[in-house]
Amino acid sequence: MKIYKGHLLFTPRRTAFEVIENGYVAVKDGRIVGVSSRLSDLANSNAEVVDLGDRLLIPAMCDMHVHAPQYRNQGMCMDLELLTWLNAYTFPEEEKFADMAYAERIYRRFVRDLWRNGTMRAAVFATIHADSTRLLMHLFEAAGMGAMVGKVDMDRNCPEALCETVDEAVAANELLAAAFNDPEALVRPIITPRFIPSCTPAMLQACGRLAREYGLPVQSHLSENRAEIALVHELEPQSESYGDAYNRYGLFGQTPTLMAHCVYSSDEEIELMRRNGVMAVHCPTSNLNIASGMSPVRTLLDCGVRVSLGSDISGGHDLSMFRVMVYALQVSKMLSVTQGVQPQLTLPEVFWCATKSAGSFFGQVGSFEPGYEFDALVIDDSELNFDHYTLLERLERFIYLGDDRHIVHRYCRGQEIAEPPLRF
Ligand code: GUN
Ligand code: FE
């Protein structure tokens, strides 16, 4: 058993931080067995106490929507909207991941930079290429970080080189499911139909069957952009909503499901998400950069929908989930002043979205409570803390102003995670 001593800040509830000054977290076999402000509540004769001094100890970040093969395009190509942006910039880049040497170079940098930013769990889109998808999964395994990684499935409205037959996609997913078949493992496959415009009904049907047969989670995109939604309406005229189309193929909560964006979800679609336990992934930077719109996160939360946050590289430009939290707050303020949506999101709410709420997709992850896996970051904010700030003020300033230089230790499932190498 190990006991970590530091200033603990976490969100057991959505609405408020729990702050324990000079608190203790006891960890055994990767899980938290006790949290207290007194060592005597936890002490055990053979426990090693790790004193973090005046540093902050917070849950590690979860990025619930990110495209690893778009990493080269991070911070550029923001002058188009979704459908034209995909064709002009994104698909040509994703084609390159047939080349294993190229994939290794980009994927190593991607995993290293998630680590840098304190993201210890992620839900990741790869490409249609099974070999480089498997490579990415091995890189996460070697790093000791948690990830659900999806081989992307698509068979229409895309370049020839990114089109597969349904049989090819099924065979590739089955191989990945067999190779990564431990449900307790940190790295898991996730069924990933790109979105309805990229997948024929036969492909969607096959994805639903794969998810059900192998008991695998699902991730995709939902109601992101107006032109996209109009196209889905043409392609699936019998469906009552975009979400209903996924639902008809068994891709909407029949197994644990992530849906990125939800900018234009109707009341019916929101109700279906709530009923099916579908988790919305809010990606504010992406919604700003490719001019998709502003997601009504307050409405989603009020309706009882599960909500998390995603960087959505490369629609989004910033891999830091702290910065994504700030954008989520800013978008919420603009929705409030332009459309009267009240109340605005709060700091504990966005922190909860990136930790405890997101972490529920991986099991018991994202909080400092008994039974939770110990995923944590040690923050040395001494450079930012030059006056008598309270612990909550220190955390807020780190979220707004801090970066990877202030993250001095990272833990995933109880293990300290070292910097993943860029090459062997
Ligand atoms: N919808 C389908 N594919 C994508 C993608 O790569 N990025 C975003 N933001 N939306 C998508
Ligand atoms: Fe995306």
Short mmCIF file of C-alpha atoms and ligand atoms in Angstrom, two decimals:
data_model
loop_
_atom_site.label_atom_id
_atom_site.label_comp_id
_atom_site.label_asym_id
_atom_site.label_seq_id
_atom_site.Cartn_x
_atom_site.Cartn_y
_atom_site.Cartn_z
CA MET A 1 0.00 0.00 0.00
CA LYS A 2 1.11 3.55 -0.77
CA ILE A 3 -0.26 6.72 0.79
CA TYR A 4 0.01 10.02 -1.10
CA LYS A 5 -0.05 13.21 0.95
CA GLY A 6 -0.90 16.51 -0.76
CA HIS A 7 -3.68 19.04 -1.31
CA LEU A 8 -6.53 17.00 -2.81
CA LEU A 9 -9.02 18.62 -5.20
CA PHE A 10 -11.65 16.54 -7.00
CA THR A 11 -15.34 16.51 -7.90
CA PRO A 12 -17.28 13.66 -6.27
CA ARG A 13 -20.41 15.63 -7.32
CA ARG A 14 -20.95 17.76 -10.39
CA THR A 15 -21.63 20.99 -8.55
CA ALA A 16 -18.70 21.43 -6.18
CA PHE A 17 -15.07 20.61 -5.58
CA GLU A 18 -14.06 18.62 -2.57
CA VAL A 19 -10.91 20.18 -1.18
CA ILE A 20 -8.79 18.42 1.41
CA GLU A 21 -5.80 20.47 2.48
CA ASN A 22 -2.87 18.21 3.37
CA GLY A 23 -5.00 15.18 2.70
CA TYR A 24 -4.07 11.52 2.26
CA VAL A 25 -5.02 9.02 -0.43
CA ALA A 26 -4.26 5.36 0.23
CA VAL A 27 -3.74 3.20 -2.86
CA LYS A 28 -3.53 -0.59 -3.05
CA ASP A 29 -3.30 -2.66 -6.25
CA GLY A 30 -4.05 0.40 -8.36
CA ARG A 31 -7.22 1.34 -6.50
CA ILE A 32 -7.98 3.90 -3.82
CA VAL A 33 -8.76 2.25 -0.49
CA GLY A 34 -9.17 5.39 1.62
CA VAL A 35 -9.15 9.20 1.54
CA SER A 36 -8.82 11.31 4.65
CA SER A 37 -7.43 14.46 6.18
CA ARG A 38 -5.84 12.32 8.92
CA LEU A 39 -3.14 9.74 8.34
CA SER A 40 -4.30 7.80 11.37
CA ASP A 41 -7.56 6.96 9.54
CA LEU A 42 -5.57 5.13 6.86
CA ALA A 43 -2.31 4.06 8.41
CA ASN A 44 -1.25 0.57 7.96
CA SER A 45 2.08 -0.56 9.38
CA ASN A 46 3.67 -1.34 6.01
CA ALA A 47 2.36 1.68 4.08
CA GLU A 48 4.87 3.92 2.37
CA VAL A 49 3.91 7.62 2.64
CA VAL A 50 4.77 9.76 -0.42
CA ASP A 51 4.84 13.40 0.70
CA LEU A 52 3.99 15.75 -2.19
CA GLY A 53 4.57 18.83 -0.05
CA ASP A 54 2.63 21.93 -1.11
CA ARG A 55 1.58 20.44 -4.46
CA LEU A 56 -1.94 19.83 -5.71
CA LEU A 57 -3.14 16.27 -6.31
CA ILE A 58 -6.02 16.04 -8.79
CA PRO A 59 -7.62 13.26 -10.87
CA ALA A 60 -5.93 12.75 -14.26
CA MET A 61 -7.70 13.95 -17.40
CA CYS A 62 -9.89 11.91 -19.77
CA ASP A 63 -10.12 13.01 -23.43
CA MET A 64 -13.26 11.35 -24.75
CA HIS A 65 -12.94 12.28 -28.43
CA VAL A 66 -9.69 12.66 -30.33
CA HIS A 67 -8.42 11.66 -33.79
CA ALA A 68 -4.81 10.43 -33.47
CA PRO A 69 -4.13 10.37 -37.26
CA GLN A 70 -5.10 14.04 -37.52
CA TYR A 71 -2.24 15.04 -35.23
CA ARG A 72 -0.10 16.43 -38.05
CA ASN A 73 -2.96 18.81 -38.92
CA GLN A 74 -3.25 20.18 -35.38
CA GLY A 75 -3.50 23.95 -35.41
CA MET A 76 -4.09 24.40 -39.13
CA CYS A 77 -6.69 24.02 -41.92
CA MET A 78 -9.52 25.78 -40.06
CA ASP A 79 -11.01 27.69 -43.00
CA LEU A 80 -13.76 25.24 -44.01
CA GLU A 81 -16.79 23.61 -42.41
CA LEU A 82 -17.05 19.92 -41.60
CA LEU A 83 -17.95 18.20 -44.90
CA THR A 84 -15.58 20.21 -47.11
CA TRP A 85 -12.93 20.19 -44.37
CA LEU A 86 -12.99 16.38 -44.26
CA ASN A 87 -12.48 16.11 -48.03
CA ALA A 88 -9.89 18.86 -48.34
CA TYR A 89 -7.64 18.19 -45.35
CA THR A 90 -8.63 15.26 -43.18
CA PHE A 91 -9.12 12.35 -45.55
CA PRO A 92 -5.86 13.02 -47.46
CA GLU A 93 -3.96 12.96 -44.13
CA GLU A 94 -5.70 9.79 -42.90
CA GLU A 95 -4.77 7.99 -46.14
CA LYS A 96 -1.12 8.15 -45.05
CA PHE A 97 -1.75 5.69 -42.20
CA ALA A 98 -1.42 2.75 -44.58
CA ASP A 99 2.30 3.49 -44.18
CA MET A 100 3.47 1.96 -40.89
CA ALA A 101 6.63 4.07 -40.64
CA TYR A 102 4.63 7.27 -41.01
CA ALA A 103 1.99 6.02 -38.57
CA GLU A 104 4.62 5.17 -35.97
CA ARG A 105 6.23 8.59 -36.22
CA ILE A 106 2.93 10.47 -35.76
CA TYR A 107 1.38 8.08 -33.23
CA ARG A 108 4.43 8.12 -30.94
CA ARG A 109 4.31 11.89 -30.82
CA PHE A 110 0.56 11.82 -30.20
CA VAL A 111 0.83 9.43 -27.23
CA ARG A 112 3.78 11.38 -25.80
CA ASP A 113 1.81 14.63 -26.00
CA LEU A 114 -1.31 13.15 -24.35
CA TRP A 115 1.04 12.12 -21.54
CA ARG A 116 2.56 15.61 -21.41
CA ASN A 117 -0.86 17.18 -21.02
CA GLY A 118 -1.90 14.86 -18.18
CA THR A 119 -4.44 12.85 -20.17
CA MET A 120 -4.21 9.30 -18.85
CA ARG A 121 -7.37 7.93 -20.52
CA ALA A 122 -8.68 8.62 -23.99
CA ALA A 123 -11.28 7.48 -26.52
CA VAL A 124 -9.42 7.62 -29.80
CA PHE A 125 -10.28 7.38 -33.48
CA ALA A 126 -7.53 5.81 -35.62
CA THR A 127 -8.11 5.21 -39.36
CA ILE A 128 -9.52 2.33 -41.43
CA HIS A 129 -6.05 0.71 -41.36
CA ALA A 130 -6.00 -2.24 -38.95
CA ASP A 131 -2.20 -2.55 -38.82
CA SER A 132 -1.50 1.01 -37.78
CA THR A 133 -4.50 0.94 -35.41
CA ARG A 134 -2.93 -2.06 -33.67
CA LEU A 135 0.39 -0.19 -33.53
CA LEU A 136 -1.33 2.73 -31.78
CA MET A 137 -2.87 0.31 -29.26
CA HIS A 138 0.56 -1.19 -28.56
CA LEU A 139 2.00 2.29 -28.00
CA PHE A 140 -0.68 3.01 -25.39
CA GLU A 141 0.01 -0.36 -23.75
CA ALA A 142 3.75 0.28 -23.68
CA ALA A 143 3.12 3.69 -22.11
CA GLY A 144 0.82 2.24 -19.43
CA MET A 145 -1.95 4.67 -20.35
CA GLY A 146 -5.63 3.80 -20.75
CA ALA A 147 -7.28 4.06 -24.14
CA MET A 148 -10.21 2.84 -26.14
CA VAL A 149 -8.99 2.85 -29.72
CA GLY A 150 -11.22 2.50 -32.74
CA LYS A 151 -10.32 1.24 -36.17
CA VAL A 152 -12.51 3.61 -38.19
CA ASP A 153 -15.14 1.99 -40.42
CA MET A 154 -16.30 3.83 -43.57
CA ASP A 155 -17.46 2.76 -47.02
CA ARG A 156 -19.09 5.71 -48.78
CA ASN A 157 -18.58 9.42 -49.52
CA CYS A 158 -14.85 9.08 -49.07
CA PRO A 159 -11.76 8.63 -51.26
CA GLU A 160 -11.14 5.18 -52.73
CA ALA A 161 -8.12 4.67 -50.45
CA LEU A 162 -10.27 5.08 -47.30
CA CYS A 163 -13.09 2.84 -48.52
CA GLU A 164 -13.35 -0.77 -47.37
CA THR A 165 -15.90 -3.49 -48.01
CA VAL A 166 -18.10 -4.46 -45.10
CA ASP A 167 -16.44 -7.89 -45.04
CA GLU A 168 -12.98 -6.35 -44.80
CA ALA A 169 -14.07 -4.07 -41.97
CA VAL A 170 -15.70 -6.93 -40.06
CA ALA A 171 -12.65 -9.18 -40.45
CA ALA A 172 -10.30 -6.42 -39.25
CA ASN A 173 -12.47 -5.60 -36.23
CA GLU A 174 -12.72 -9.29 -35.32
CA LEU A 175 -8.94 -9.64 -35.38
CA LEU A 176 -8.54 -6.61 -33.12
CA ALA A 177 -11.27 -7.86 -30.76
CA ALA A 178 -9.47 -11.22 -30.51
CA ALA A 179 -6.04 -9.63 -29.99
CA PHE A 180 -7.29 -7.27 -27.25
CA ASN A 181 -9.90 -9.46 -25.57
CA ASP A 182 -9.29 -8.76 -21.86
CA PRO A 183 -12.19 -6.61 -20.63
CA GLU A 184 -10.06 -5.42 -17.67
CA ALA A 185 -7.13 -4.26 -19.83
CA LEU A 186 -6.18 -0.59 -20.00
CA VAL A 187 -6.26 -0.63 -23.80
CA ARG A 188 -9.45 -1.81 -25.47
CA PRO A 189 -10.98 -1.75 -28.94
CA ILE A 190 -14.07 0.35 -29.58
CA ILE A 191 -16.39 -0.01 -32.58
CA THR A 192 -16.05 3.20 -34.62
CA PRO A 193 -18.35 3.83 -37.57
CA ARG A 194 -17.06 7.26 -38.63
CA PHE A 195 -20.53 8.84 -38.94
CA ILE A 196 -23.69 8.11 -40.91
CA PRO A 197 -22.58 9.94 -44.10
CA SER A 198 -19.47 7.70 -44.31
CA CYS A 199 -21.21 4.37 -43.68
CA THR A 200 -23.71 2.45 -45.81
CA PRO A 201 -26.63 0.77 -44.04
CA ALA A 202 -24.81 -2.56 -44.45
CA MET A 203 -21.72 -1.14 -42.71
CA LEU A 204 -23.80 0.32 -39.87
CA GLN A 205 -25.62 -3.00 -39.45
CA ALA A 206 -22.28 -4.82 -39.29
CA CYS A 207 -20.92 -2.36 -36.70
CA GLY A 208 -23.99 -2.87 -34.50
CA ARG A 209 -23.56 -6.63 -34.74
CA LEU A 210 -19.83 -6.43 -33.88
CA ALA A 211 -20.54 -4.29 -30.82
CA ARG A 212 -23.21 -6.69 -29.59
CA GLU A 213 -21.34 -9.93 -30.34
CA TYR A 214 -18.03 -8.86 -28.82
CA GLY A 215 -19.56 -6.72 -26.05
CA LEU A 216 -17.61 -3.69 -27.27
CA PRO A 217 -18.38 -0.01 -26.77
CA VAL A 218 -19.20 2.31 -29.68
CA GLN A 219 -18.08 5.83 -30.62
CA SER A 220 -19.13 8.15 -33.40
CA HIS A 221 -20.20 11.70 -34.28
CA LEU A 222 -23.69 13.13 -33.79
CA SER A 223 -25.49 16.32 -34.91
CA GLU A 224 -22.29 18.34 -35.30
CA ASN A 225 -22.95 20.55 -38.33
CA ARG A 226 -26.08 21.75 -40.16
CA ALA A 227 -25.06 20.49 -43.64
CA GLU A 228 -24.12 17.12 -42.12
CA ILE A 229 -27.53 16.79 -40.45
CA ALA A 230 -29.34 17.64 -43.72
CA LEU A 231 -27.29 14.93 -45.47
CA VAL A 232 -28.14 12.36 -42.79
CA HIS A 233 -31.80 13.24 -43.20
CA GLU A 234 -31.52 12.46 -46.95
CA LEU A 235 -29.59 9.25 -46.35
CA GLU A 236 -31.83 7.92 -43.56
CA PRO A 237 -35.28 9.39 -44.32
CA GLN A 238 -37.10 6.80 -42.21
CA SER A 239 -35.27 7.84 -39.01
CA GLU A 240 -36.82 10.38 -36.68
CA SER A 241 -33.47 11.91 -35.82
CA TYR A 242 -29.75 11.43 -36.47
CA GLY A 243 -29.52 9.59 -33.15
CA ASP A 244 -32.51 7.44 -34.07
CA ALA A 245 -30.61 6.33 -37.20
CA TYR A 246 -27.74 5.01 -35.04
CA ASN A 247 -30.30 3.48 -32.68
CA ARG A 248 -31.90 1.48 -35.48
CA TYR A 249 -28.51 -0.14 -36.17
CA GLY A 250 -27.83 -0.97 -32.50
CA LEU A 251 -25.23 1.81 -32.20
CA PHE A 252 -26.87 4.06 -29.63
CA GLY A 253 -26.43 2.74 -26.12
CA GLN A 254 -27.04 -0.96 -26.81
CA THR A 255 -23.43 -1.16 -25.60
CA PRO A 256 -21.69 1.81 -23.85
CA THR A 257 -21.69 4.61 -26.42
CA LEU A 258 -19.90 7.94 -26.94
CA MET A 259 -21.34 10.52 -29.32
CA ALA A 260 -19.19 13.56 -30.09
CA HIS A 261 -20.61 17.08 -30.49
CA CYS A 262 -24.45 17.04 -30.09
CA VAL A 263 -24.57 20.70 -31.16
CA TYR A 264 -28.00 20.50 -32.81
CA SER A 265 -29.64 17.59 -30.98
CA SER A 266 -33.44 17.89 -30.91
CA ASP A 267 -35.49 17.28 -27.76
CA GLU A 268 -36.32 13.79 -29.08
CA GLU A 269 -32.67 13.00 -29.75
CA ILE A 270 -31.68 14.25 -26.28
CA GLU A 271 -34.40 12.11 -24.70
CA LEU A 272 -33.16 9.05 -26.62
CA MET A 273 -29.60 9.73 -25.39
CA ARG A 274 -30.82 9.97 -21.81
CA ARG A 275 -32.94 6.84 -22.05
CA ASN A 276 -30.13 4.81 -23.65
CA GLY A 277 -27.36 6.17 -21.40
CA VAL A 278 -25.43 7.55 -24.39
CA MET A 279 -22.58 9.83 -23.29
CA ALA A 280 -22.30 13.15 -25.13
CA VAL A 281 -18.75 14.40 -25.74
CA HIS A 282 -18.63 18.19 -25.86
CA CYS A 283 -15.79 19.46 -28.09
CA PRO A 284 -15.91 23.25 -27.83
CA THR A 285 -12.61 24.02 -29.61
CA SER A 286 -13.63 21.97 -32.64
CA ASN A 287 -17.10 23.50 -32.71
CA LEU A 288 -15.46 26.96 -32.77
CA ASN A 289 -12.67 26.22 -35.28
CA ILE A 290 -14.73 24.52 -37.97
CA ALA A 291 -17.68 26.81 -37.23
CA SER A 292 -20.09 24.06 -36.26
CA GLY A 293 -21.98 25.92 -33.53
CA MET A 294 -22.40 25.94 -29.75
CA SER A 295 -23.56 22.78 -28.00
CA PRO A 296 -26.32 23.32 -25.41
CA VAL A 297 -24.46 21.49 -22.65
CA ARG A 298 -26.65 22.97 -19.90
CA THR A 299 -29.73 21.48 -21.58
CA LEU A 300 -28.01 18.09 -21.96
CA LEU A 301 -27.09 18.09 -18.25
CA ASP A 302 -30.55 19.26 -17.15
CA CYS A 303 -32.13 16.48 -19.21
CA GLY A 304 -29.96 13.89 -17.47
CA VAL A 305 -27.62 13.08 -20.35
CA ARG A 306 -24.09 11.94 -19.44
CA VAL A 307 -21.60 14.61 -20.59
CA SER A 308 -17.83 14.53 -21.04
CA LEU A 309 -15.26 16.62 -22.92
CA GLY A 310 -13.05 15.99 -25.95
CA SER A 311 -10.19 17.78 -27.68
CA ASP A 312 -11.30 16.49 -31.13
CA ILE A 313 -7.87 17.08 -32.65
CA SER A 314 -7.65 18.31 -35.42
CA GLY A 315 -11.05 20.04 -35.62
CA GLY A 316 -9.96 21.08 -32.14
CA HIS A 317 -6.48 22.55 -31.84
CA ASP A 318 -5.55 22.03 -28.18
CA LEU A 319 -4.72 18.66 -26.63
CA SER A 320 -4.85 20.07 -23.08
CA MET A 321 -8.10 19.09 -21.37
CA PHE A 322 -7.55 22.02 -18.99
CA ARG A 323 -7.71 24.39 -21.94
CA VAL A 324 -10.74 22.49 -23.31
CA MET A 325 -12.46 23.12 -19.94
CA VAL A 326 -11.80 26.84 -20.33
CA TYR A 327 -13.29 26.85 -23.84
CA ALA A 328 -16.33 24.94 -22.56
CA LEU A 329 -16.85 27.70 -19.98
CA GLN A 330 -16.39 30.43 -22.59
CA VAL A 331 -18.84 28.86 -25.06
CA SER A 332 -21.36 28.47 -22.26
CA LYS A 333 -21.02 32.20 -21.46
CA MET A 334 -21.59 33.12 -25.11
CA LEU A 335 -24.69 30.89 -25.23
CA SER A 336 -25.89 32.66 -22.13
CA VAL A 337 -25.38 36.21 -23.47
CA THR A 338 -26.58 35.50 -27.03
CA GLN A 339 -29.40 33.03 -26.35
CA GLY A 340 -30.16 33.43 -22.66
CA VAL A 341 -29.21 29.85 -21.76
CA GLN A 342 -28.98 29.81 -17.96
CA PRO A 343 -27.22 29.10 -15.75
CA GLN A 344 -23.75 29.15 -17.26
CA LEU A 345 -21.51 26.14 -16.74
CA THR A 346 -19.26 26.37 -13.70
CA LEU A 347 -15.65 25.37 -13.11
CA PRO A 348 -16.54 22.32 -11.00
CA GLU A 349 -18.99 21.20 -13.69
CA VAL A 350 -16.44 21.23 -16.51
CA PHE A 351 -13.82 19.62 -14.25
CA TRP A 352 -16.33 16.89 -13.39
CA CYS A 353 -17.04 16.41 -17.12
CA ALA A 354 -13.33 15.79 -17.80
CA THR A 355 -12.78 13.52 -14.78
CA LYS A 356 -15.55 11.72 -12.90
CA SER A 357 -18.22 11.87 -15.60
CA ALA A 358 -15.85 10.91 -18.44
CA GLY A 359 -14.10 8.36 -16.23
CA SER A 360 -17.35 6.45 -15.69
CA PHE A 361 -16.91 5.22 -19.27
CA PHE A 362 -13.79 3.31 -18.15
CA GLY A 363 -15.25 1.93 -14.89
CA GLN A 364 -14.49 3.66 -11.59
CA VAL A 365 -12.11 6.37 -12.81
CA GLY A 366 -11.85 10.13 -12.33
CA SER A 367 -12.39 10.72 -8.63
CA PHE A 368 -10.64 10.17 -5.30
CA GLU A 369 -13.13 7.86 -3.64
CA PRO A 370 -12.67 4.36 -2.27
CA GLY A 371 -12.88 1.82 -5.09
CA TYR A 372 -11.72 4.26 -7.78
CA GLU A 373 -8.63 3.50 -9.81
CA PHE A 374 -5.81 5.85 -8.85
CA ASP A 375 -5.44 8.06 -11.96
CA ALA A 376 -3.86 11.28 -10.75
CA LEU A 377 -1.71 14.30 -11.55
CA VAL A 378 0.66 16.11 -9.21
CA ILE A 379 0.64 19.83 -9.96
CA ASP A 380 3.53 22.04 -8.92
CA ASP A 381 2.04 25.50 -9.37
CA SER A 382 4.62 27.35 -7.25
CA GLU A 383 5.44 29.62 -10.21
CA LEU A 384 1.75 30.69 -10.41
CA ASN A 385 1.23 30.84 -6.67
CA PHE A 386 3.02 34.06 -5.72
CA ASP A 387 0.47 35.43 -3.27
CA HIS A 388 -1.97 34.08 -0.70
CA TYR A 389 -4.21 32.14 -3.04
CA THR A 390 -6.67 29.59 -1.69
CA LEU A 391 -6.38 26.03 -2.94
CA LEU A 392 -9.41 26.53 -5.20
CA GLU A 393 -7.92 29.73 -6.62
CA ARG A 394 -4.66 27.86 -7.25
CA LEU A 395 -6.51 25.14 -9.15
CA GLU A 396 -8.47 27.69 -11.20
CA ARG A 397 -5.28 29.54 -12.12
CA PHE A 398 -3.58 26.29 -13.10
CA ILE A 399 -6.57 25.35 -15.30
CA TYR A 400 -6.51 28.76 -17.04
CA LEU A 401 -2.77 29.46 -17.07
CA GLY A 402 -0.89 26.24 -16.43
CA ASP A 403 0.64 23.78 -18.83
CA ASP A 404 2.68 20.59 -18.91
CA ARG A 405 5.60 22.26 -17.11
CA HIS A 406 3.45 22.30 -13.98
CA ILE A 407 2.50 18.61 -14.14
CA VAL A 408 5.29 16.88 -12.27
CA HIS A 409 3.93 13.33 -11.80
CA ARG A 410 1.28 11.32 -13.62
CA TYR A 411 -0.40 8.12 -12.42
CA CYS A 412 -2.64 5.71 -14.25
CA ARG A 413 -4.23 2.78 -12.40
CA GLY A 414 -1.77 3.31 -9.53
CA GLN A 415 1.40 3.25 -11.64
CA GLU A 416 3.56 6.31 -12.15
CA ILE A 417 3.73 6.85 -15.92
CA ALA A 418 7.07 7.85 -17.42
CA GLU A 419 7.46 9.92 -20.58
CA PRO A 420 6.77 7.66 -23.58
CA PRO A 421 9.76 7.67 -25.96
CA LEU A 422 9.46 9.24 -29.41
CA ARG A 423 11.54 6.42 -30.88
CA PHE A 424 12.93 3.08 -29.76
N1 GUN B 1 -17.33 13.79 -38.52
C1 GUN B 1 -16.88 12.73 -39.24
N2 GUN B 1 -15.54 12.67 -39.22
C2 GUN B 1 -15.12 13.69 -38.47
C3 GUN B 1 -13.82 14.16 -38.06
O1 GUN B 1 -12.79 13.60 -38.42
N3 GUN B 1 -13.81 15.26 -37.27
C4 GUN B 1 -14.94 15.89 -36.87
N4 GUN B 1 -14.85 16.97 -36.09
N5 GUN B 1 -16.16 15.49 -37.24
C5 GUN B 1 -16.24 14.40 -38.03
FE FE B 2 -14.28 14.08 -34.35
#
